[in-house]
Backbone as JSON, one array per atom type, in Angstrom:
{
  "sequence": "XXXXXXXXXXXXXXXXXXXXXXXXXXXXXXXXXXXXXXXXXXXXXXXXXXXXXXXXXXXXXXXXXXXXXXXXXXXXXXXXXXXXXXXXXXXXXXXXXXXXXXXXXXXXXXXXXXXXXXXXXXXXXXXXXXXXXXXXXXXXXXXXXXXXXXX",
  "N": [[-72.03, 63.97, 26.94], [-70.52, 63.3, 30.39], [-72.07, 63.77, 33.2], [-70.62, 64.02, 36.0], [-71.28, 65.44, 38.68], [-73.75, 64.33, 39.31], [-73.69, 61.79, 39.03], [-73.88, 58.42, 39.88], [-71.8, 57.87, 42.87], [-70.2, 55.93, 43.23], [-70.28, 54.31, 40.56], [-68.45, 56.18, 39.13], [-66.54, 55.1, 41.04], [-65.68, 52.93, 40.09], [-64.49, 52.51, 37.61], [-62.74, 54.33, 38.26], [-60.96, 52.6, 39.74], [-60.08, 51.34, 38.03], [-58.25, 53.02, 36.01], [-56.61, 53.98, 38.21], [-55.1, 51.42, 38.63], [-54.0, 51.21, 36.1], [-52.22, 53.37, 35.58], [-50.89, 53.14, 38.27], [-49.58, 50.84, 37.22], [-48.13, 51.54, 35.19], [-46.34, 53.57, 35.75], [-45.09, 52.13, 37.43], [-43.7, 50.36, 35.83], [-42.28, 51.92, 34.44], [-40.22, 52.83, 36.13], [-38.96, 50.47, 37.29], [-35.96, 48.23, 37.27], [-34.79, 45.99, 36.29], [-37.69, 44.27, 36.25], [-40.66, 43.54, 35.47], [-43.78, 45.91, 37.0], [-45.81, 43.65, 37.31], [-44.33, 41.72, 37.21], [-43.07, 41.94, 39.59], [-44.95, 41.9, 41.58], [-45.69, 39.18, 41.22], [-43.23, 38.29, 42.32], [-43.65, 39.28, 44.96], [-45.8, 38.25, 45.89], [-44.59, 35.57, 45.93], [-43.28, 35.47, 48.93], [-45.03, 35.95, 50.62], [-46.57, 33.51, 51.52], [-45.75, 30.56, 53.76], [-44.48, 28.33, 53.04], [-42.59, 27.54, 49.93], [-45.07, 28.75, 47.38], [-47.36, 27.52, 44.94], [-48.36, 27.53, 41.61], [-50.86, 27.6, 41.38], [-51.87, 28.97, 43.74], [-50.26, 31.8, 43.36], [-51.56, 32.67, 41.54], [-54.48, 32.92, 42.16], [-53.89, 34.17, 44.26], [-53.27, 37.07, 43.28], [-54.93, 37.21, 41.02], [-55.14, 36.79, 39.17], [-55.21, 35.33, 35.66], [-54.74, 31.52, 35.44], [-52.99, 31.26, 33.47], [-52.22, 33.31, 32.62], [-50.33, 34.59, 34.79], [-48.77, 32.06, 34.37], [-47.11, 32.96, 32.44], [-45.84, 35.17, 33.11], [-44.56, 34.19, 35.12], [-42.7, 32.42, 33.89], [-41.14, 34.14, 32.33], [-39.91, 35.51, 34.61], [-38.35, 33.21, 35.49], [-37.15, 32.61, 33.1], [-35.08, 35.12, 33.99], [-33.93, 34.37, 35.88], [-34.77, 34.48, 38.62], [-36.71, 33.23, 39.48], [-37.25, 29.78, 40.29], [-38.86, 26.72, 38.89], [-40.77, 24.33, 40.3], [-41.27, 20.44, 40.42], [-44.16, 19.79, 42.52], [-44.15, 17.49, 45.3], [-46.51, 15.71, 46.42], [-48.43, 16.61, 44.56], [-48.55, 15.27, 41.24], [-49.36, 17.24, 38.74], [-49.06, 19.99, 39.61], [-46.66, 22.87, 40.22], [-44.06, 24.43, 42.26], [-43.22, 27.13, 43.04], [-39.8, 28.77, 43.92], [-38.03, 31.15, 45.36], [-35.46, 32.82, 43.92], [-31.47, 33.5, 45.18], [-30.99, 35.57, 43.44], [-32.64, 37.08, 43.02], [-33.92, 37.31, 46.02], [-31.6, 39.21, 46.09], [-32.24, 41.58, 44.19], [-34.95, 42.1, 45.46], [-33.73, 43.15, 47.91], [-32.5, 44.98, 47.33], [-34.32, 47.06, 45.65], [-36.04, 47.66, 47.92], [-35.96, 50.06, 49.58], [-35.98, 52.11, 47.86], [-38.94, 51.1, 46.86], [-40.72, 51.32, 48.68], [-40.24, 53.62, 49.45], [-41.62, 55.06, 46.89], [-44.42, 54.16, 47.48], [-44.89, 55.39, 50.07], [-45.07, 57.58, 48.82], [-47.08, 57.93, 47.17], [-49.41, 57.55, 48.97], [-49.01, 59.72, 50.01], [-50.94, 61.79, 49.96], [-52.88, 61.26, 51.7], [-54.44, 61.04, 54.78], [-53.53, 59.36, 57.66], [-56.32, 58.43, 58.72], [-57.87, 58.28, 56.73], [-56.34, 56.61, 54.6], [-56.55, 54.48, 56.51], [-59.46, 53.74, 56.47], [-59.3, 53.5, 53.06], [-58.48, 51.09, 53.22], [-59.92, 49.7, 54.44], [-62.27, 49.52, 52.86], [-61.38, 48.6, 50.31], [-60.61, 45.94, 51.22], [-62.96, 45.4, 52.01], [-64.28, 44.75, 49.07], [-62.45, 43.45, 47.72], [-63.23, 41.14, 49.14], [-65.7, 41.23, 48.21], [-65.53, 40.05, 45.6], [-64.7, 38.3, 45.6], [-66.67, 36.3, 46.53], [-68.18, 36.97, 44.1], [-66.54, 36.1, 42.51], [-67.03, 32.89, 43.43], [-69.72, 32.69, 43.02], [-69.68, 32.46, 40.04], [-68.96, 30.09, 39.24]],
  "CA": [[-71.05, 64.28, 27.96], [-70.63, 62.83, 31.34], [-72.47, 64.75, 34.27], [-69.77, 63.33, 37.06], [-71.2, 65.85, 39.7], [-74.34, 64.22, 39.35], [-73.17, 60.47, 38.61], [-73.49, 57.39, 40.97], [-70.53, 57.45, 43.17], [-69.76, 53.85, 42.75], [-69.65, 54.45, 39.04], [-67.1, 56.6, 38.94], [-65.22, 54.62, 42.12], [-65.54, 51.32, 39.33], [-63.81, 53.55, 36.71], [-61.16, 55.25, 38.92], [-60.07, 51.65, 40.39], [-59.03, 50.94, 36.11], [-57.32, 54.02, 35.75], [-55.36, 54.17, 39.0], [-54.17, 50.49, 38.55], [-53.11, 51.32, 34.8], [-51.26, 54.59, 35.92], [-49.79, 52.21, 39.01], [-48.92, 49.64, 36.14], [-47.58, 52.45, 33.79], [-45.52, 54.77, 36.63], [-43.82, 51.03, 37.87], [-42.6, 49.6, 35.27], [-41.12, 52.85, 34.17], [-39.32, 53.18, 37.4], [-38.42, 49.28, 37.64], [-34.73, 48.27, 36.38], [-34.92, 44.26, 35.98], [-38.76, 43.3, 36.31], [-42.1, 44.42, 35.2], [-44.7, 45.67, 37.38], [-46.59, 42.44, 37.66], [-43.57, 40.7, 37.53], [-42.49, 42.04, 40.69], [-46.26, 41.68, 42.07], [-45.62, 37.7, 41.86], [-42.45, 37.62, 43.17], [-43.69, 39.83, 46.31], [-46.53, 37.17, 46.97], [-43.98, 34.38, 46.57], [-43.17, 35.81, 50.18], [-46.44, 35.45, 51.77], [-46.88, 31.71, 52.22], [-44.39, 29.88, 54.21], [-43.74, 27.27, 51.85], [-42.99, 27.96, 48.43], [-46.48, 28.78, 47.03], [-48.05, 27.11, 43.95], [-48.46, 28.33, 40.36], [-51.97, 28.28, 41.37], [-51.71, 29.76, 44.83], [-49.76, 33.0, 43.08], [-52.83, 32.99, 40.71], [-55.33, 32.79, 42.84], [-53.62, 35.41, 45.6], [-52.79, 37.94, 42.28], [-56.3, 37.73, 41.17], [-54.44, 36.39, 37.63], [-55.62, 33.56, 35.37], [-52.99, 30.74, 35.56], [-52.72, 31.25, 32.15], [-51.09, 34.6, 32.64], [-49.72, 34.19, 35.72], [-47.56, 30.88, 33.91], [-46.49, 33.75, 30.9], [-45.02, 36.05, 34.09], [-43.37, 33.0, 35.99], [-41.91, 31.84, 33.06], [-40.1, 35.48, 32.34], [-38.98, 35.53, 35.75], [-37.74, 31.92, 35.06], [-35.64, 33.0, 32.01], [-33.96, 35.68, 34.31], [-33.36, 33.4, 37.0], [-35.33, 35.15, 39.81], [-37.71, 31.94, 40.52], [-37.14, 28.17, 39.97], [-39.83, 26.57, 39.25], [-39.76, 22.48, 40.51], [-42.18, 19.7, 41.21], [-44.68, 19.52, 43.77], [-43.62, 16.15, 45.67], [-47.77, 15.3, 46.24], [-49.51, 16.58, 43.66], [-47.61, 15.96, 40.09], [-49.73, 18.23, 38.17], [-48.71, 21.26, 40.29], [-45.49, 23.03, 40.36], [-44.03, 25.24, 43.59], [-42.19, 28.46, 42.82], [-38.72, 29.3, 44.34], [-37.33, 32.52, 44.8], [-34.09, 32.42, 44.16], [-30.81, 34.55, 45.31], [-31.0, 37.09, 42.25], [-34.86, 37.63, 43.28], [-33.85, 38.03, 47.01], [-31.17, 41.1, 45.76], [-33.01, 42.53, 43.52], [-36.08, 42.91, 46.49], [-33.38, 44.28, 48.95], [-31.87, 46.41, 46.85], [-35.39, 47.83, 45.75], [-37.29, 47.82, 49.25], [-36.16, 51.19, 50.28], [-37.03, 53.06, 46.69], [-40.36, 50.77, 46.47], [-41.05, 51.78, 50.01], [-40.59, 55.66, 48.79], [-43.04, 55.31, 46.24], [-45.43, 53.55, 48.07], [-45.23, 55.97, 50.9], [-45.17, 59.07, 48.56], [-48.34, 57.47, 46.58], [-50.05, 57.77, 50.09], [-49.36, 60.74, 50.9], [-51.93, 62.58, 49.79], [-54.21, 60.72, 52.55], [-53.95, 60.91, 56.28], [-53.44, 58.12, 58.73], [-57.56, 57.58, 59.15], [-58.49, 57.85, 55.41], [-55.74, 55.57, 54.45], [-57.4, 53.68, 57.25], [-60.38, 53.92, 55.5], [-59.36, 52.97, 52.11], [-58.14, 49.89, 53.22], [-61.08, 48.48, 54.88], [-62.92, 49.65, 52.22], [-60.49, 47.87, 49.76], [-60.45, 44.91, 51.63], [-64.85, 44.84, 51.35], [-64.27, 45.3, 47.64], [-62.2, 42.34, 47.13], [-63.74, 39.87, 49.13], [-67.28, 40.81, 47.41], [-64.87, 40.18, 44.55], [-64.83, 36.59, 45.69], [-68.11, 36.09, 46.66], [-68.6, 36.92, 43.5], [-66.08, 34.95, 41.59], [-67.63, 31.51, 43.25], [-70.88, 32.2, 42.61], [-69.5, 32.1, 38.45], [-68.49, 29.06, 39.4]],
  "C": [[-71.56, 63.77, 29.3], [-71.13, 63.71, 32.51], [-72.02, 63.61, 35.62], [-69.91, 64.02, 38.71], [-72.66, 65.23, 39.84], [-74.9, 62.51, 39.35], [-73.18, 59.88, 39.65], [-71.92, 57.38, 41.75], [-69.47, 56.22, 42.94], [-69.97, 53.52, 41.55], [-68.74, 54.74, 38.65], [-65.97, 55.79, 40.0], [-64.62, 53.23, 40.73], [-64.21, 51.86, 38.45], [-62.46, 53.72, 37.06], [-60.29, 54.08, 39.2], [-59.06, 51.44, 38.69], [-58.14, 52.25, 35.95], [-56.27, 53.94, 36.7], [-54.28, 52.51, 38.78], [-53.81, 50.22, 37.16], [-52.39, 52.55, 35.05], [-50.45, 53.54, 36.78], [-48.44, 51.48, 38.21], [-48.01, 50.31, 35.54], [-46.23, 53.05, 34.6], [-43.91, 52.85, 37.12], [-42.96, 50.65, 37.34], [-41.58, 50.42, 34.28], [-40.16, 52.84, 35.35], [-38.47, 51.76, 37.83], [-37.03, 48.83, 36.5], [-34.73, 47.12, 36.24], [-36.41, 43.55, 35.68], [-39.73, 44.18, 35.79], [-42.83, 44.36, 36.92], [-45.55, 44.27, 37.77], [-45.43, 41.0, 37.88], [-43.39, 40.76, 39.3], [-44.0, 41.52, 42.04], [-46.13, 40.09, 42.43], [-44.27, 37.66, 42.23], [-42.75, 37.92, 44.95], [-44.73, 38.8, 46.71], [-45.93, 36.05, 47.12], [-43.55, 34.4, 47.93], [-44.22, 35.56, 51.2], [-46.89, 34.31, 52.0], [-45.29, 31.66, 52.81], [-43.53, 29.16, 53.8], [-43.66, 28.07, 51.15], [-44.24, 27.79, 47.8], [-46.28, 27.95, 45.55], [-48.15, 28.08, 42.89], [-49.96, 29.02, 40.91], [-52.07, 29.22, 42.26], [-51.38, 31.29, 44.43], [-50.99, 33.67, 42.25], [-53.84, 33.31, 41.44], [-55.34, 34.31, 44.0], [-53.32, 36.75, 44.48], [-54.5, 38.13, 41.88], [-55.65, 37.79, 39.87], [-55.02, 35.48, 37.22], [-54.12, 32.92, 35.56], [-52.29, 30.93, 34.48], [-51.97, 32.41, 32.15], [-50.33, 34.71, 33.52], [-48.36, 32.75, 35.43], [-46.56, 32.05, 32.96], [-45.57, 34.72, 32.41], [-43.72, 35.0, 34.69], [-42.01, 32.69, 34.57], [-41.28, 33.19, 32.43], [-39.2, 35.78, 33.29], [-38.3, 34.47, 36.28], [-36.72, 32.19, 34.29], [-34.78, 33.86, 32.65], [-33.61, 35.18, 35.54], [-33.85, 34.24, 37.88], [-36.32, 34.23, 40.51], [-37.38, 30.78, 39.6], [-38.23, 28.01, 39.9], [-39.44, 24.47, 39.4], [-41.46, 21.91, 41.03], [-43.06, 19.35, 41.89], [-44.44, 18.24, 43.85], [-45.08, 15.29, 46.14], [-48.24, 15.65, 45.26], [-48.4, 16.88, 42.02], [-48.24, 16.99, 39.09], [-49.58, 19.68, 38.7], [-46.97, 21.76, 40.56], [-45.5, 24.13, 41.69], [-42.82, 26.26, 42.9], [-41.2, 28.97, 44.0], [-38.15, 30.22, 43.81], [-35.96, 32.42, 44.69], [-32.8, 33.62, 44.77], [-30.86, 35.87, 44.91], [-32.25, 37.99, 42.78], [-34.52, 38.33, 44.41], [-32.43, 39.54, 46.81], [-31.59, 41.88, 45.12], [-34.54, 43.27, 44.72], [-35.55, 43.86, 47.67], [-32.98, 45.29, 47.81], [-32.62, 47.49, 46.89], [-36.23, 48.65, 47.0], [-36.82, 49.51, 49.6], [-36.66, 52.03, 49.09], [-38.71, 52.62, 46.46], [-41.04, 51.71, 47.5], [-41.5, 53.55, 49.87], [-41.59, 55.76, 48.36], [-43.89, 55.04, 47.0], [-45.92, 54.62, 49.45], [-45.6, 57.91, 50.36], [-46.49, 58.6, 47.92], [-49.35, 57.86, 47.24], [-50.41, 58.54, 50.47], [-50.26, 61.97, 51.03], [-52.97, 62.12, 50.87], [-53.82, 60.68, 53.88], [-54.56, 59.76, 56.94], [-55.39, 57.15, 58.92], [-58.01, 57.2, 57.6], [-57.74, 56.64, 54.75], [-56.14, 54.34, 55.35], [-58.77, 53.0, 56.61], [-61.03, 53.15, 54.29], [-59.0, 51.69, 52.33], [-58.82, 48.63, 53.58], [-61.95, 48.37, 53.56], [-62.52, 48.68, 50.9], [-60.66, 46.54, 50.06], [-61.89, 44.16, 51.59], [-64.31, 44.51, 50.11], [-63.64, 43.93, 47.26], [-62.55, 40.83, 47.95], [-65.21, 39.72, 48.5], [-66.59, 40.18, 46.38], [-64.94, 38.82, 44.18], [-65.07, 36.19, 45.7], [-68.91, 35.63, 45.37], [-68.14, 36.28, 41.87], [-66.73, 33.58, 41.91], [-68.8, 31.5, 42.72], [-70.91, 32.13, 40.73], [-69.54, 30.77, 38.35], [-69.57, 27.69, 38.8]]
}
């Protein structure tokens, strides 16, 4: 048996991050009416570049292989929520477009996602949520650090 009052903190934090982002995973895509969880995950970073981002770019910013990250696109391809087309420099690269369906399906959602996301929270006040986010934000650039040095 586990002695967890006595346990490296940063054992159990390793732990808790897999559980809370398979509960996340589990609670979303019960609650989601068109997309999965991770689906919706790459359409929300198709938003964060200016251009239309890259297969890899979505991979890369998801923290996906491409290889799974192509199996998502290409679901949200069959329901028409992203085009996928060309890059016009590099032909081995394609650029993902969101399309109409994608942008109503994100308004429609944004005020229930928004709910969750703010009821998820609310167990934490303004500094700890502060907090977790720097702390979060260490966590995945060691993350990175420590993906090149695989490299």
């Amino acid at each position: 048996m586990y002695d967890f009052e006595n346990m490296d903190k940063r054992l159990i934090a390793y732990v808790n991050i897999f559980i809370c982002a398979n509960r996340l995973q589990a609670i979303m895509d019960k609650g989601m009416r068109d997309i999965t969880a991770k689906q919706w995950l790459a359409l929300t970073m198709t938003g964060a570049f200016p251009e239309p981002p890259t297969l890899k770019d979505i991979s890369e910013i998801s923290g996906v292989t491409h290889q799974s990250m192509r199996q998502i696109v290409d679901r949200l391809e069959e329901k028409g929520l992203i085009e996928v087309i060309p890059d016009k420099k590099d032909k081995r690269a394609v650029r993902l477009v969101r399309t109409n369906a994608a942008e109503e399906i994100g308004a429609r959602d944004t005020e229930r996602n928004y709910g969750f996301v703010f009821e998820l929270f609310s167990c934490l006040g303004r500094e700890e949520a502060g907090t977790f986010c720097a702390a979060l934000e260490k966590l995945c650039n060691k993350l990175n650090e420590l993906k090149e040095e695989q490299k």
